[in-house]
Tab-separated table of C-alpha atoms in Angstrom:
chain	number	residue	atom	x	y	z
A	3	UNK	CA	0.760	-3.648	-16.998
A	4	UNK	CA	4.454	-3.323	-16.124
A	5	UNK	CA	4.528	0.416	-17.042
A	6	UNK	CA	1.298	1.017	-14.957
A	7	UNK	CA	2.690	-0.959	-12.012
A	8	UNK	CA	5.972	1.140	-12.067
A	9	UNK	CA	4.072	4.390	-12.353
A	10	UNK	CA	1.659	3.534	-9.589
A	11	UNK	CA	4.485	2.430	-7.292
A	12	UNK	CA	6.262	5.775	-8.106
A	13	UNK	CA	3.142	7.704	-7.233
A	14	UNK	CA	2.778	5.791	-3.938
A	15	UNK	CA	6.330	6.809	-2.988
A	16	UNK	CA	5.567	10.273	-4.012
A	17	UNK	CA	2.599	10.354	-1.616
A	18	UNK	CA	4.561	8.801	1.241
A	19	UNK	CA	5.976	11.701	3.452
A	20	UNK	CA	8.811	9.421	4.552
A	21	UNK	CA	10.181	9.468	1.015
A	22	UNK	CA	10.832	13.205	1.116
A	23	UNK	CA	8.049	15.637	0.336
A	24	UNK	CA	7.433	16.375	4.065
A	25	UNK	CA	11.208	17.153	4.424
A	26	UNK	CA	11.077	19.460	1.453
A	27	UNK	CA	8.054	21.364	2.936
A	28	UNK	CA	9.830	21.576	6.277
A	29	UNK	CA	13.008	23.056	4.637
A	30	UNK	CA	10.873	25.491	2.772
A	31	UNK	CA	9.015	26.629	5.883
A	32	UNK	CA	12.072	26.736	8.121
A	33	UNK	CA	13.787	29.097	5.606
A	34	UNK	CA	10.527	30.771	4.613
A	35	UNK	CA	11.497	30.236	1.091
A	36	UNK	CA	9.479	28.444	-1.662
A	37	UNK	CA	12.866	28.283	-3.597
A	38	UNK	CA	14.279	26.080	-0.797
A	39	UNK	CA	11.440	23.658	-1.224
A	40	UNK	CA	11.823	23.562	-5.060
A	41	UNK	CA	15.580	23.078	-4.760
A	42	UNK	CA	15.097	20.120	-2.370
A	43	UNK	CA	12.780	18.178	-4.551
A	44	UNK	CA	15.217	17.217	-7.446
A	45	UNK	CA	17.974	16.155	-4.787
A	46	UNK	CA	15.327	14.000	-2.954
A	47	UNK	CA	14.424	12.400	-6.302
A	48	UNK	CA	18.117	11.911	-7.163
A	49	UNK	CA	18.690	10.053	-3.898
A	50	UNK	CA	15.608	7.937	-4.467
A	51	UNK	CA	16.713	7.116	-8.004
A	52	UNK	CA	20.154	6.009	-6.851
A	53	UNK	CA	18.672	3.719	-4.284
A	54	UNK	CA	15.996	2.162	-6.609
A	55	UNK	CA	18.301	1.911	-9.520
A	56	UNK	CA	20.916	0.054	-7.446
A	57	UNK	CA	18.304	-2.657	-6.799
A	58	UNK	CA	16.622	-2.809	-10.212
A	59	UNK	CA	19.899	-2.562	-12.346
A	60	UNK	CA	21.481	-5.341	-10.209
A	61	UNK	CA	18.358	-7.540	-10.701
A	62	UNK	CA	18.310	-6.824	-14.375
A	63	UNK	CA	22.092	-7.628	-14.927
A	64	UNK	CA	21.878	-10.928	-13.022
A	65	UNK	CA	18.429	-11.918	-14.521
A	66	UNK	CA	20.036	-14.128	-17.183
A	67	UNK	CA	21.960	-16.000	-14.479
A	68	UNK	CA	18.895	-16.792	-12.410
A	69	UNK	CA	15.765	-18.067	-13.913
A	70	UNK	CA	12.924	-15.585	-14.013
A	71	UNK	CA	10.675	-17.722	-11.930
A	72	UNK	CA	13.338	-18.435	-9.315
A	73	UNK	CA	14.123	-14.650	-9.163
A	74	UNK	CA	10.439	-13.749	-8.846
A	75	UNK	CA	10.034	-16.341	-5.977
A	76	UNK	CA	13.139	-14.985	-4.265
A	77	UNK	CA	11.894	-11.501	-4.601
A	78	UNK	CA	8.540	-12.451	-3.274
A	79	UNK	CA	9.999	-14.159	-0.247
A	80	UNK	CA	12.336	-11.114	0.290
A	81	UNK	CA	9.368	-8.691	0.118
A	82	UNK	CA	7.210	-10.650	2.442
A	83	UNK	CA	10.058	-10.963	4.979
A	84	UNK	CA	11.032	-7.339	4.791
A	85	UNK	CA	7.369	-6.130	5.035
A	86	UNK	CA	6.807	-8.308	8.057
A	87	UNK	CA	9.962	-6.937	9.602
A	88	UNK	CA	8.741	-3.337	8.945
A	89	UNK	CA	5.414	-4.189	10.464
A	90	UNK	CA	6.894	-5.760	13.560
A	91	UNK	CA	9.796	-3.322	14.131
A	92	UNK	CA	9.386	-0.269	16.364
A	93	UNK	CA	12.669	1.210	15.154
A	94	UNK	CA	12.608	3.913	12.594
A	95	UNK	CA	15.449	5.668	10.880
A	96	UNK	CA	15.827	9.295	11.975
A	97	UNK	CA	17.982	12.062	10.580
A	98	UNK	CA	19.110	14.650	13.085
A	99	UNK	CA	18.571	18.330	12.072
A	100	UNK	CA	16.959	19.811	9.072
A	101	UNK	CA	19.795	22.027	7.952
A	102	UNK	CA	21.396	19.958	5.181
A	103	UNK	CA	23.224	20.935	2.065
A	104	UNK	CA	21.712	19.722	-1.223
A	105	UNK	CA	24.215	16.868	-1.602
A	106	UNK	CA	23.551	15.823	2.045
A	107	UNK	CA	19.803	15.901	1.253
A	108	UNK	CA	20.408	13.545	-1.718
A	109	UNK	CA	22.341	11.359	0.678
A	110	UNK	CA	19.456	11.405	3.178
A	111	UNK	CA	16.927	10.513	0.445
A	112	UNK	CA	19.168	7.603	-0.664
A	113	UNK	CA	19.363	6.340	2.948
A	114	UNK	CA	15.599	6.725	3.533
A	115	UNK	CA	14.736	5.029	0.299
A	116	UNK	CA	17.075	2.149	1.092
A	117	UNK	CA	15.929	1.713	4.689
A	118	UNK	CA	12.297	1.708	3.471
A	119	UNK	CA	13.081	-0.878	0.791
A	120	UNK	CA	11.884	1.409	-2.064
A	121	UNK	CA	13.584	-0.682	-4.743
A	122	UNK	CA	12.379	-3.975	-3.410
A	123	UNK	CA	8.867	-3.578	-4.696
A	124	UNK	CA	10.078	-3.270	-8.210
A	125	UNK	CA	12.039	-6.573	-8.244
A	126	UNK	CA	9.060	-8.621	-9.382
A	127	UNK	CA	8.541	-6.265	-12.271
A	128	UNK	CA	12.220	-6.577	-13.293
A	129	UNK	CA	12.171	-10.379	-12.798
A	130	UNK	CA	8.995	-10.960	-14.726
A	131	UNK	CA	10.216	-8.818	-17.752
A	132	UNK	CA	12.825	-11.585	-18.407
A	133	UNK	CA	15.772	-11.458	-20.567
A	134	UNK	CA	19.343	-10.084	-20.113
A	135	UNK	CA	19.329	-6.257	-20.732
A	136	UNK	CA	22.782	-5.468	-19.215
A	137	UNK	CA	21.039	-3.142	-16.743
A	138	UNK	CA	19.178	-1.022	-19.258
A	139	UNK	CA	15.730	-2.221	-18.337
A	140	UNK	CA	16.430	-1.903	-14.660
A	141	UNK	CA	17.622	1.640	-15.227
A	142	UNK	CA	14.577	2.574	-17.357
A	143	UNK	CA	12.240	1.155	-14.700
A	144	UNK	CA	14.011	3.155	-12.078
A	145	UNK	CA	13.916	6.339	-14.105
A	146	UNK	CA	10.163	5.986	-14.878
A	147	UNK	CA	9.356	5.136	-11.266
A	148	UNK	CA	11.324	8.170	-9.891
A	149	UNK	CA	9.717	10.493	-12.407
A	150	UNK	CA	6.289	9.555	-11.126
A	151	UNK	CA	7.424	9.806	-7.578
A	152	UNK	CA	9.067	13.219	-8.332
A	153	UNK	CA	5.827	14.665	-9.912
A	154	UNK	CA	3.486	13.468	-7.206
A	155	UNK	CA	5.860	14.476	-4.363
A	156	UNK	CA	6.305	17.920	-5.947
A	157	UNK	CA	2.551	18.612	-6.331
A	158	UNK	CA	1.875	17.566	-2.728
A	159	UNK	CA	4.855	19.513	-1.354
A	160	UNK	CA	3.862	22.655	-3.144
A	161	UNK	CA	0.193	22.332	-2.164
A	162	UNK	CA	1.079	21.741	1.489
A	163	UNK	CA	3.503	24.630	1.476
A	164	UNK	CA	1.206	27.113	-0.239
A	165	UNK	CA	-2.290	26.141	1.065
A	166	UNK	CA	-2.304	23.751	3.902
A	167	UNK	CA	0.860	24.054	6.101
A	168	UNK	CA	2.016	21.387	8.452
A	169	UNK	CA	-0.616	21.947	11.166
A	170	UNK	CA	-3.225	19.857	9.471
A	171	UNK	CA	-0.936	16.800	9.272
A	172	UNK	CA	-1.050	16.598	13.065
A	173	UNK	CA	-4.811	16.068	12.946
A	174	UNK	CA	-5.114	14.066	9.747
A	175	UNK	CA	-2.074	11.705	9.931
A	176	UNK	CA	-1.964	8.385	8.353
A	177	UNK	CA	0.731	5.938	9.301
A	178	UNK	CA	2.062	5.436	5.774
A	179	UNK	CA	4.932	3.301	7.107
A	180	UNK	CA	2.318	0.679	8.097
A	181	UNK	CA	0.592	1.032	4.651
A	182	UNK	CA	4.060	0.653	2.953
A	183	UNK	CA	4.814	-2.491	5.088
A	184	UNK	CA	1.527	-4.014	4.173
A	185	UNK	CA	1.984	-3.195	0.427
A	186	UNK	CA	5.484	-4.899	0.567
A	187	UNK	CA	3.873	-7.982	2.041
A	188	UNK	CA	0.984	-7.900	-0.518
A	189	UNK	CA	3.388	-7.470	-3.405
A	190	UNK	CA	5.546	-10.355	-2.089
A	191	UNK	CA	2.517	-12.705	-1.758
A	192	UNK	CA	1.458	-11.664	-5.296
A	193	UNK	CA	4.824	-12.418	-6.683
A	194	UNK	CA	4.716	-15.923	-5.221
A	195	UNK	CA	1.483	-16.780	-6.898
A	196	UNK	CA	2.344	-18.746	-10.106
A	197	UNK	CA	1.358	-17.092	-13.395
A	198	UNK	CA	0.877	-13.613	-12.051
A	199	UNK	CA	2.282	-10.848	-14.186
A	200	UNK	CA	2.694	-7.161	-13.328
């Protein structure tokens, strides 16, 4: 179940345009170059990986110092609090301008993933895995999660660039920020229920 949860959360992040595929498409359309889009995706994934790994590795390293149950409860409370803040907040992080170098794009992705709490949702997975892995489990979880995010985001970005274009997004837009916030709250509540495992 843990692997399934990590893959599904990665896929969800890949679907979410705020995590980068929309930015990659915009860069490709702006430069009228599919290569620009394809160059953007690995850098977006790299920034996402750095943000997620920072959280999962830290949780994995300190796992032996904090009981698994206590950590899971702490993660649950953190997720619920952060999710509620995202639901109630009208402020959204904005990056000015689309002409970024590839390293700047990785930095943008790191900031967006961190601001959206991308790594927070994986904390219960790390906490419930138990043990003291010196960060190896946390890194593996972050890598698998990011790989799923990269594949899904890449497929969507290429499909939108090649076949759909950005115009349809104006008429068929879903507020994934709200979906993400509800998902954070839901994952937090689930983590607080005794005996649940991912």
